């Protein structure tokens, strides 16, 4: 029997540590909400992009880029904040490497106020005419893009003069913004 004994250092090197796991790569991306409706120029809303790897796990720290298909309708910043710029529909795209998704954004201004000028006028004689101009504004006070005529201004029934047509001892008077008088409902017979 032969025994080998050794004194001194161990000459075998330790095994290297295993390589770090491969970072998760974006495999899919989903935007929420997938549709958005803005009702005034300058309105904003945030879109959120969720990036998933091939196992369906969220990829933290994924770099997402945003792009508007038509900046004249809506713009989007690097954080997904959408801003209404004009009436219409546009696709907003978010991308992370090869993964991407789109959201449909509709901008449809809702009339907030209708200002008629002049705010009052007087027609003294039969046949006198006057021109009234209406300014259509959304709730943020911005001109309504779909008004008749130039943006933000509209002629009442594309330029029809207001004419005094009935004979009366008093002059005809028009006023705005007072709402028209409402007649009470008729009383039902007993």
JSON list of C-alpha atoms in Angstrom, two decimals:
[
{"chain": "A", "resi": 1, "resn": "UNK", "atom": "CA", "xyz": [0.00, 0.00, 0.00]},
{"chain": "A", "resi": 2, "resn": "UNK", "atom": "CA", "xyz": [1.29, 3.34, -1.02]},
{"chain": "A", "resi": 3, "resn": "UNK", "atom": "CA", "xyz": [0.08, 6.50, 0.52]},
{"chain": "A", "resi": 4, "resn": "UNK", "atom": "CA", "xyz": [0.79, 9.87, -0.90]},
{"chain": "A", "resi": 5, "resn": "UNK", "atom": "CA", "xyz": [0.70, 12.67, 1.51]},
{"chain": "A", "resi": 6, "resn": "UNK", "atom": "CA", "xyz": [1.22, 16.18, 0.53]},
{"chain": "A", "resi": 7, "resn": "UNK", "atom": "CA", "xyz": [2.19, 19.17, 2.52]},
{"chain": "A", "resi": 8, "resn": "UNK", "atom": "CA", "xyz": [1.68, 22.62, 1.26]},
{"chain": "A", "resi": 9, "resn": "UNK", "atom": "CA", "xyz": [-0.83, 24.47, -0.84]},
{"chain": "A", "resi": 10, "resn": "UNK", "atom": "CA", "xyz": [-3.72, 23.08, -2.83]},
{"chain": "A", "resi": 11, "resn": "UNK", "atom": "CA", "xyz": [-2.86, 23.66, -6.47]},
{"chain": "A", "resi": 12, "resn": "UNK", "atom": "CA", "xyz": [-6.34, 23.21, -7.85]},
{"chain": "A", "resi": 13, "resn": "UNK", "atom": "CA", "xyz": [-8.09, 26.52, -8.70]},
{"chain": "A", "resi": 14, "resn": "UNK", "atom": "CA", "xyz": [-11.66, 27.13, -7.50]},
{"chain": "A", "resi": 15, "resn": "UNK", "atom": "CA", "xyz": [-14.40, 27.02, -10.13]},
{"chain": "A", "resi": 16, "resn": "UNK", "atom": "CA", "xyz": [-15.41, 30.42, -11.52]},
{"chain": "A", "resi": 17, "resn": "UNK", "atom": "CA", "xyz": [-18.85, 31.73, -10.50]},
{"chain": "A", "resi": 18, "resn": "UNK", "atom": "CA", "xyz": [-21.63, 31.08, -12.99]},
{"chain": "A", "resi": 19, "resn": "UNK", "atom": "CA", "xyz": [-22.33, 33.91, -15.48]},
{"chain": "A", "resi": 20, "resn": "UNK", "atom": "CA", "xyz": [-25.09, 36.36, -14.52]},
{"chain": "A", "resi": 21, "resn": "UNK", "atom": "CA", "xyz": [-28.50, 35.56, -15.99]},
{"chain": "A", "resi": 22, "resn": "UNK", "atom": "CA", "xyz": [-29.22, 37.14, -19.35]},
{"chain": "A", "resi": 23, "resn": "UNK", "atom": "CA", "xyz": [-31.23, 40.32, -18.87]},
{"chain": "A", "resi": 24, "resn": "UNK", "atom": "CA", "xyz": [-34.91, 40.11, -19.78]},
{"chain": "A", "resi": 25, "resn": "UNK", "atom": "CA", "xyz": [-35.61, 41.38, -23.27]},
{"chain": "A", "resi": 26, "resn": "UNK", "atom": "CA", "xyz": [-38.88, 43.01, -24.32]},
{"chain": "A", "resi": 27, "resn": "UNK", "atom": "CA", "xyz": [-41.10, 40.51, -26.14]},
{"chain": "A", "resi": 28, "resn": "UNK", "atom": "CA", "xyz": [-44.42, 42.37, -25.99]},
{"chain": "A", "resi": 29, "resn": "UNK", "atom": "CA", "xyz": [-45.76, 45.78, -25.06]},
{"chain": "A", "resi": 30, "resn": "UNK", "atom": "CA", "xyz": [-49.30, 46.90, -24.16]},
{"chain": "A", "resi": 31, "resn": "UNK", "atom": "CA", "xyz": [-50.57, 50.49, -23.91]},
{"chain": "A", "resi": 32, "resn": "UNK", "atom": "CA", "xyz": [-53.32, 51.40, -21.46]},
{"chain": "A", "resi": 33, "resn": "UNK", "atom": "CA", "xyz": [-55.78, 52.82, -22.13]},
{"chain": "A", "resi": 34, "resn": "UNK", "atom": "CA", "xyz": [-55.97, 51.60, -25.73]},
{"chain": "A", "resi": 35, "resn": "UNK", "atom": "CA", "xyz": [-58.34, 54.43, -26.73]},
{"chain": "A", "resi": 36, "resn": "UNK", "atom": "CA", "xyz": [-58.47, 57.99, -25.52]},
{"chain": "A", "resi": 37, "resn": "UNK", "atom": "CA", "xyz": [-60.90, 60.88, -26.15]},
{"chain": "A", "resi": 38, "resn": "UNK", "atom": "CA", "xyz": [-59.94, 64.51, -25.55]},
{"chain": "A", "resi": 39, "resn": "UNK", "atom": "CA", "xyz": [-62.59, 67.27, -25.77]},
{"chain": "A", "resi": 40, "resn": "UNK", "atom": "CA", "xyz": [-60.64, 70.54, -25.72]},
{"chain": "A", "resi": 41, "resn": "UNK", "atom": "CA", "xyz": [-57.42, 71.74, -27.31]},
{"chain": "A", "resi": 42, "resn": "UNK", "atom": "CA", "xyz": [-54.68, 71.54, -24.69]},
{"chain": "A", "resi": 43, "resn": "UNK", "atom": "CA", "xyz": [-56.35, 68.67, -22.79]},
{"chain": "A", "resi": 44, "resn": "UNK", "atom": "CA", "xyz": [-53.84, 66.05, -21.62]},
{"chain": "A", "resi": 45, "resn": "UNK", "atom": "CA", "xyz": [-53.97, 62.39, -20.62]},
{"chain": "A", "resi": 46, "resn": "UNK", "atom": "CA", "xyz": [-51.29, 59.87, -19.75]},
{"chain": "A", "resi": 47, "resn": "UNK", "atom": "CA", "xyz": [-50.77, 56.60, -21.62]},
{"chain": "A", "resi": 48, "resn": "UNK", "atom": "CA", "xyz": [-48.87, 53.81, -19.84]},
{"chain": "A", "resi": 49, "resn": "UNK", "atom": "CA", "xyz": [-46.77, 51.16, -21.61]},
{"chain": "A", "resi": 50, "resn": "UNK", "atom": "CA", "xyz": [-46.24, 47.81, -19.91]},
{"chain": "A", "resi": 51, "resn": "UNK", "atom": "CA", "xyz": [-43.28, 45.86, -21.33]},
{"chain": "A", "resi": 52, "resn": "UNK", "atom": "CA", "xyz": [-43.19, 42.06, -20.88]},
{"chain": "A", "resi": 53, "resn": "UNK", "atom": "CA", "xyz": [-40.50, 39.46, -21.59]},
{"chain": "A", "resi": 54, "resn": "UNK", "atom": "CA", "xyz": [-41.11, 36.11, -23.34]},
{"chain": "A", "resi": 55, "resn": "UNK", "atom": "CA", "xyz": [-42.15, 34.57, -20.01]},
{"chain": "A", "resi": 56, "resn": "UNK", "atom": "CA", "xyz": [-44.80, 37.25, -19.44]},
{"chain": "A", "resi": 57, "resn": "UNK", "atom": "CA", "xyz": [-42.79, 38.96, -16.70]},
{"chain": "A", "resi": 58, "resn": "UNK", "atom": "CA", "xyz": [-42.59, 42.75, -16.52]},
{"chain": "A", "resi": 59, "resn": "UNK", "atom": "CA", "xyz": [-39.29, 44.11, -17.86]},
{"chain": "A", "resi": 60, "resn": "UNK", "atom": "CA", "xyz": [-38.28, 46.78, -15.36]},
{"chain": "A", "resi": 61, "resn": "UNK", "atom": "CA", "xyz": [-36.32, 49.73, -16.66]},
{"chain": "A", "resi": 62, "resn": "UNK", "atom": "CA", "xyz": [-37.15, 49.03, -20.32]},
{"chain": "A", "resi": 63, "resn": "UNK", "atom": "CA", "xyz": [-36.55, 52.04, -22.54]},
{"chain": "A", "resi": 64, "resn": "UNK", "atom": "CA", "xyz": [-39.85, 53.04, -24.19]},
{"chain": "A", "resi": 65, "resn": "UNK", "atom": "CA", "xyz": [-40.10, 55.56, -27.03]},
{"chain": "A", "resi": 66, "resn": "UNK", "atom": "CA", "xyz": [-43.37, 57.31, -27.92]},
{"chain": "A", "resi": 67, "resn": "UNK", "atom": "CA", "xyz": [-44.45, 58.71, -31.28]},
{"chain": "A", "resi": 68, "resn": "UNK", "atom": "CA", "xyz": [-47.53, 60.49, -32.64]},
{"chain": "A", "resi": 69, "resn": "UNK", "atom": "CA", "xyz": [-48.74, 59.59, -36.12]},
{"chain": "A", "resi": 70, "resn": "UNK", "atom": "CA", "xyz": [-49.97, 63.19, -36.62]},
{"chain": "A", "resi": 71, "resn": "UNK", "atom": "CA", "xyz": [-48.71, 65.91, -34.23]},
{"chain": "A", "resi": 72, "resn": "UNK", "atom": "CA", "xyz": [-51.30, 68.36, -35.64]},
{"chain": "A", "resi": 73, "resn": "UNK", "atom": "CA", "xyz": [-53.97, 66.24, -33.89]},
{"chain": "A", "resi": 74, "resn": "UNK", "atom": "CA", "xyz": [-52.09, 65.18, -30.72]},
{"chain": "A", "resi": 75, "resn": "UNK", "atom": "CA", "xyz": [-48.51, 65.19, -29.46]},
{"chain": "A", "resi": 76, "resn": "UNK", "atom": "CA", "xyz": [-46.92, 62.78, -26.99]},
{"chain": "A", "resi": 77, "resn": "UNK", "atom": "CA", "xyz": [-43.88, 63.32, -24.79]},
{"chain": "A", "resi": 78, "resn": "UNK", "atom": "CA", "xyz": [-41.20, 60.85, -23.63]},
{"chain": "A", "resi": 79, "resn": "UNK", "atom": "CA", "xyz": [-43.32, 59.89, -20.59]},
{"chain": "A", "resi": 80, "resn": "UNK", "atom": "CA", "xyz": [-46.49, 59.09, -22.58]},
{"chain": "A", "resi": 81, "resn": "UNK", "atom": "CA", "xyz": [-48.32, 62.37, -21.84]},
{"chain": "A", "resi": 82, "resn": "UNK", "atom": "CA", "xyz": [-50.67, 63.09, -24.77]},
{"chain": "A", "resi": 83, "resn": "UNK", "atom": "CA", "xyz": [-51.75, 66.69, -25.54]},
{"chain": "A", "resi": 84, "resn": "UNK", "atom": "CA", "xyz": [-54.66, 67.57, -27.86]},
{"chain": "A", "resi": 85, "resn": "UNK", "atom": "CA", "xyz": [-53.60, 69.89, -30.70]},
{"chain": "A", "resi": 86, "resn": "UNK", "atom": "CA", "xyz": [-56.45, 69.72, -33.25]},
{"chain": "A", "resi": 87, "resn": "UNK", "atom": "CA", "xyz": [-59.61, 67.81, -34.12]},
{"chain": "A", "resi": 88, "resn": "UNK", "atom": "CA", "xyz": [-59.18, 64.32, -35.59]},
{"chain": "A", "resi": 89, "resn": "UNK", "atom": "CA", "xyz": [-57.98, 60.82, -34.78]},
{"chain": "A", "resi": 90, "resn": "UNK", "atom": "CA", "xyz": [-54.35, 59.74, -34.48]},
{"chain": "A", "resi": 91, "resn": "UNK", "atom": "CA", "xyz": [-52.39, 56.61, -33.55]},
{"chain": "A", "resi": 92, "resn": "UNK", "atom": "CA", "xyz": [-49.88, 56.97, -30.72]},
{"chain": "A", "resi": 93, "resn": "UNK", "atom": "CA", "xyz": [-47.17, 54.28, -30.83]},
{"chain": "A", "resi": 94, "resn": "UNK", "atom": "CA", "xyz": [-44.99, 53.05, -27.98]},
{"chain": "A", "resi": 95, "resn": "UNK", "atom": "CA", "xyz": [-41.91, 50.92, -28.76]},
{"chain": "A", "resi": 96, "resn": "UNK", "atom": "CA", "xyz": [-39.36, 49.00, -26.69]},
{"chain": "A", "resi": 97, "resn": "UNK", "atom": "CA", "xyz": [-36.79, 47.31, -28.95]},
{"chain": "A", "resi": 98, "resn": "UNK", "atom": "CA", "xyz": [-38.84, 45.11, -31.35]},
{"chain": "A", "resi": 99, "resn": "UNK", "atom": "CA", "xyz": [-42.04, 45.23, -29.22]},
{"chain": "A", "resi": 100, "resn": "UNK", "atom": "CA", "xyz": [-44.65, 47.92, -29.93]},
{"chain": "A", "resi": 101, "resn": "UNK", "atom": "CA", "xyz": [-48.33, 48.79, -29.54]},
{"chain": "A", "resi": 102, "resn": "UNK", "atom": "CA", "xyz": [-50.63, 51.63, -30.58]},
{"chain": "A", "resi": 103, "resn": "UNK", "atom": "CA", "xyz": [-53.43, 53.56, -28.92]},
{"chain": "A", "resi": 104, "resn": "UNK", "atom": "CA", "xyz": [-56.14, 55.46, -30.82]},
{"chain": "A", "resi": 105, "resn": "UNK", "atom": "CA", "xyz": [-56.54, 59.07, -29.68]},
{"chain": "A", "resi": 106, "resn": "UNK", "atom": "CA", "xyz": [-59.56, 61.10, -30.79]},
{"chain": "A", "resi": 107, "resn": "UNK", "atom": "CA", "xyz": [-59.68, 64.86, -30.34]},
{"chain": "A", "resi": 108, "resn": "UNK", "atom": "CA", "xyz": [-63.20, 66.23, -30.76]},
{"chain": "A", "resi": 109, "resn": "UNK", "atom": "CA", "xyz": [-63.68, 69.69, -29.35]},
{"chain": "A", "resi": 110, "resn": "UNK", "atom": "CA", "xyz": [-66.92, 70.17, -27.46]},
{"chain": "A", "resi": 111, "resn": "UNK", "atom": "CA", "xyz": [-68.37, 73.67, -27.53]},
{"chain": "A", "resi": 112, "resn": "UNK", "atom": "CA", "xyz": [-67.90, 75.29, -24.14]},
{"chain": "A", "resi": 113, "resn": "UNK", "atom": "CA", "xyz": [-69.15, 78.79, -24.92]},
{"chain": "A", "resi": 114, "resn": "UNK", "atom": "CA", "xyz": [-70.69, 80.64, -27.80]},
{"chain": "A", "resi": 115, "resn": "UNK", "atom": "CA", "xyz": [-70.04, 84.38, -27.66]},
{"chain": "A", "resi": 116, "resn": "UNK", "atom": "CA", "xyz": [-72.15, 86.57, -29.95]},
{"chain": "A", "resi": 117, "resn": "UNK", "atom": "CA", "xyz": [-71.07, 90.12, -30.72]},
{"chain": "A", "resi": 118, "resn": "UNK", "atom": "CA", "xyz": [-72.10, 92.75, -30.49]},
{"chain": "A", "resi": 119, "resn": "UNK", "atom": "CA", "xyz": [-73.78, 91.77, -27.23]},
{"chain": "A", "resi": 120, "resn": "UNK", "atom": "CA", "xyz": [-76.71, 94.05, -28.05]},
{"chain": "A", "resi": 121, "resn": "UNK", "atom": "CA", "xyz": [-77.93, 96.04, -31.02]},
{"chain": "A", "resi": 122, "resn": "UNK", "atom": "CA", "xyz": [-80.87, 98.21, -31.99]},
{"chain": "A", "resi": 123, "resn": "UNK", "atom": "CA", "xyz": [-82.60, 98.31, -35.34]},
{"chain": "A", "resi": 124, "resn": "UNK", "atom": "CA", "xyz": [-84.58, 101.54, -35.65]},
{"chain": "A", "resi": 125, "resn": "UNK", "atom": "CA", "xyz": [-86.35, 101.28, -38.99]},
{"chain": "A", "resi": 126, "resn": "UNK", "atom": "CA", "xyz": [-87.80, 98.60, -41.22]},
{"chain": "A", "resi": 127, "resn": "UNK", "atom": "CA", "xyz": [-85.08, 97.14, -43.43]},
{"chain": "A", "resi": 128, "resn": "UNK", "atom": "CA", "xyz": [-82.21, 98.09, -41.07]},
{"chain": "A", "resi": 129, "resn": "UNK", "atom": "CA", "xyz": [-79.65, 95.30, -40.94]},
{"chain": "A", "resi": 130, "resn": "UNK", "atom": "CA", "xyz": [-76.81, 94.38, -38.64]},
{"chain": "A", "resi": 131, "resn": "UNK", "atom": "CA", "xyz": [-74.20, 91.67, -38.68]},
{"chain": "A", "resi": 132, "resn": "UNK", "atom": "CA", "xyz": [-73.76, 89.40, -35.69]},
{"chain": "A", "resi": 133, "resn": "UNK", "atom": "CA", "xyz": [-70.62, 87.30, -35.28]},
{"chain": "A", "resi": 134, "resn": "UNK", "atom": "CA", "xyz": [-70.41, 84.23, -33.09]},
{"chain": "A", "resi": 135, "resn": "UNK", "atom": "CA", "xyz": [-67.15, 83.03, -31.56]},
{"chain": "A", "resi": 136, "resn": "UNK", "atom": "CA", "xyz": [-67.20, 79.32, -30.71]},
{"chain": "A", "resi": 137, "resn": "UNK", "atom": "CA", "xyz": [-64.81, 78.29, -27.92]},
{"chain": "A", "resi": 138, "resn": "UNK", "atom": "CA", "xyz": [-64.09, 74.99, -26.19]},
{"chain": "A", "resi": 139, "resn": "UNK", "atom": "CA", "xyz": [-64.11, 74.78, -22.38]},
{"chain": "A", "resi": 140, "resn": "UNK", "atom": "CA", "xyz": [-60.46, 75.92, -22.26]},
{"chain": "A", "resi": 141, "resn": "UNK", "atom": "CA", "xyz": [-61.35, 79.08, -24.20]},
{"chain": "A", "resi": 142, "resn": "UNK", "atom": "CA", "xyz": [-59.64, 77.96, -27.40]},
{"chain": "A", "resi": 143, "resn": "UNK", "atom": "CA", "xyz": [-61.22, 78.53, -30.81]},
{"chain": "A", "resi": 144, "resn": "UNK", "atom": "CA", "xyz": [-63.32, 75.65, -32.07]},
{"chain": "A", "resi": 145, "resn": "UNK", "atom": "CA", "xyz": [-61.60, 74.25, -35.19]},
{"chain": "A", "resi": 146, "resn": "UNK", "atom": "CA", "xyz": [-64.83, 73.10, -36.83]},
{"chain": "A", "resi": 147, "resn": "UNK", "atom": "CA", "xyz": [-66.63, 76.44, -36.75]},
{"chain": "A", "resi": 148, "resn": "UNK", "atom": "CA", "xyz": [-67.86, 78.00, -39.96]},
{"chain": "A", "resi": 149, "resn": "UNK", "atom": "CA", "xyz": [-65.38, 80.48, -41.41]},
{"chain": "A", "resi": 150, "resn": "UNK", "atom": "CA", "xyz": [-61.99, 81.17, -39.93]},
{"chain": "A", "resi": 151, "resn": "UNK", "atom": "CA", "xyz": [-60.84, 79.00, -36.99]},
{"chain": "A", "resi": 152, "resn": "UNK", "atom": "CA", "xyz": [-62.48, 80.15, -33.79]},
{"chain": "A", "resi": 153, "resn": "UNK", "atom": "CA", "xyz": [-65.01, 82.45, -35.48]},
{"chain": "A", "resi": 154, "resn": "UNK", "atom": "CA", "xyz": [-68.31, 81.66, -37.10]},
{"chain": "A", "resi": 155, "resn": "UNK", "atom": "CA", "xyz": [-70.94, 83.72, -38.86]},
{"chain": "A", "resi": 156, "resn": "UNK", "atom": "CA", "xyz": [-74.47, 82.98, -37.77]},
{"chain": "A", "resi": 157, "resn": "UNK", "atom": "CA", "xyz": [-76.00, 80.98, -40.63]},
{"chain": "A", "resi": 158, "resn": "UNK", "atom": "CA", "xyz": [-73.10, 81.91, -42.86]},
{"chain": "A", "resi": 159, "resn": "UNK", "atom": "CA", "xyz": [-73.61, 85.67, -42.97]},
{"chain": "A", "resi": 160, "resn": "UNK", "atom": "CA", "xyz": [-77.24, 86.38, -42.97]},
{"chain": "A", "resi": 161, "resn": "UNK", "atom": "CA", "xyz": [-77.94, 89.90, -41.81]},
{"chain": "A", "resi": 162, "resn": "UNK", "atom": "CA", "xyz": [-80.27, 90.45, -38.91]},
{"chain": "A", "resi": 163, "resn": "UNK", "atom": "CA", "xyz": [-83.11, 92.51, -40.39]},
{"chain": "A", "resi": 164, "resn": "UNK", "atom": "CA", "xyz": [-86.05, 94.27, -38.81]},
{"chain": "A", "resi": 165, "resn": "UNK", "atom": "CA", "xyz": [-89.11, 93.00, -40.68]},
{"chain": "A", "resi": 166, "resn": "UNK", "atom": "CA", "xyz": [-92.13, 93.87, -38.53]},
{"chain": "A", "resi": 167, "resn": "UNK", "atom": "CA", "xyz": [-93.66, 97.24, -37.89]},
{"chain": "A", "resi": 168, "resn": "UNK", "atom": "CA", "xyz": [-93.76, 98.20, -34.23]},
{"chain": "A", "resi": 169, "resn": "UNK", "atom": "CA", "xyz": [-93.77, 101.44, -32.27]},
{"chain": "A", "resi": 170, "resn": "UNK", "atom": "CA", "xyz": [-90.58, 100.26, -30.49]},
{"chain": "A", "resi": 171, "resn": "UNK", "atom": "CA", "xyz": [-87.21, 99.58, -32.15]},
{"chain": "A", "resi": 172, "resn": "UNK", "atom": "CA", "xyz": [-86.13, 95.94, -32.47]},
{"chain": "A", "resi": 173, "resn": "UNK", "atom": "CA", "xyz": [-83.45, 94.99, -29.95]},
{"chain": "A", "resi": 174, "resn": "UNK", "atom": "CA", "xyz": [-81.21, 91.93, -29.85]},
{"chain": "A", "resi": 175, "resn": "UNK", "atom": "CA", "xyz": [-79.19, 91.03, -26.77]},
{"chain": "A", "resi": 176, "resn": "UNK", "atom": "CA", "xyz": [-76.72, 88.31, -25.83]},
{"chain": "A", "resi": 177, "resn": "UNK", "atom": "CA", "xyz": [-75.86, 86.21, -23.76]},
{"chain": "A", "resi": 178, "resn": "UNK", "atom": "CA", "xyz": [-79.32, 86.20, -22.11]},
{"chain": "A", "resi": 179, "resn": "UNK", "atom": "CA", "xyz": [-81.10, 82.97, -22.92]},
{"chain": "A", "resi": 180, "resn": "UNK", "atom": "CA", "xyz": [-84.39, 83.24, -24.81]},
{"chain": "A", "resi": 181, "resn": "UNK", "atom": "CA", "xyz": [-87.50, 83.52, -22.66]},
{"chain": "A", "resi": 182, "resn": "UNK", "atom": "CA", "xyz": [-89.24, 80.22, -22.18]},
{"chain": "A", "resi": 183, "resn": "UNK", "atom": "CA", "xyz": [-92.98, 79.88, -22.24]},
{"chain": "A", "resi": 184, "resn": "UNK", "atom": "CA", "xyz": [-94.45, 77.91, -19.38]},
{"chain": "A", "resi": 185, "resn": "UNK", "atom": "CA", "xyz": [-96.02, 74.62, -20.42]},
{"chain": "A", "resi": 186, "resn": "UNK", "atom": "CA", "xyz": [-99.72, 74.84, -21.18]},
{"chain": "A", "resi": 187, "resn": "UNK", "atom": "CA", "xyz": [-102.04, 73.97, -18.34]},
{"chain": "A", "resi": 188, "resn": "UNK", "atom": "CA", "xyz": [-104.04, 70.84, -19.12]},
{"chain": "A", "resi": 189, "resn": "UNK", "atom": "CA", "xyz": [-107.84, 71.32, -19.25]},
{"chain": "A", "resi": 190, "resn": "UNK", "atom": "CA", "xyz": [-109.78, 70.19, -16.19]}
]
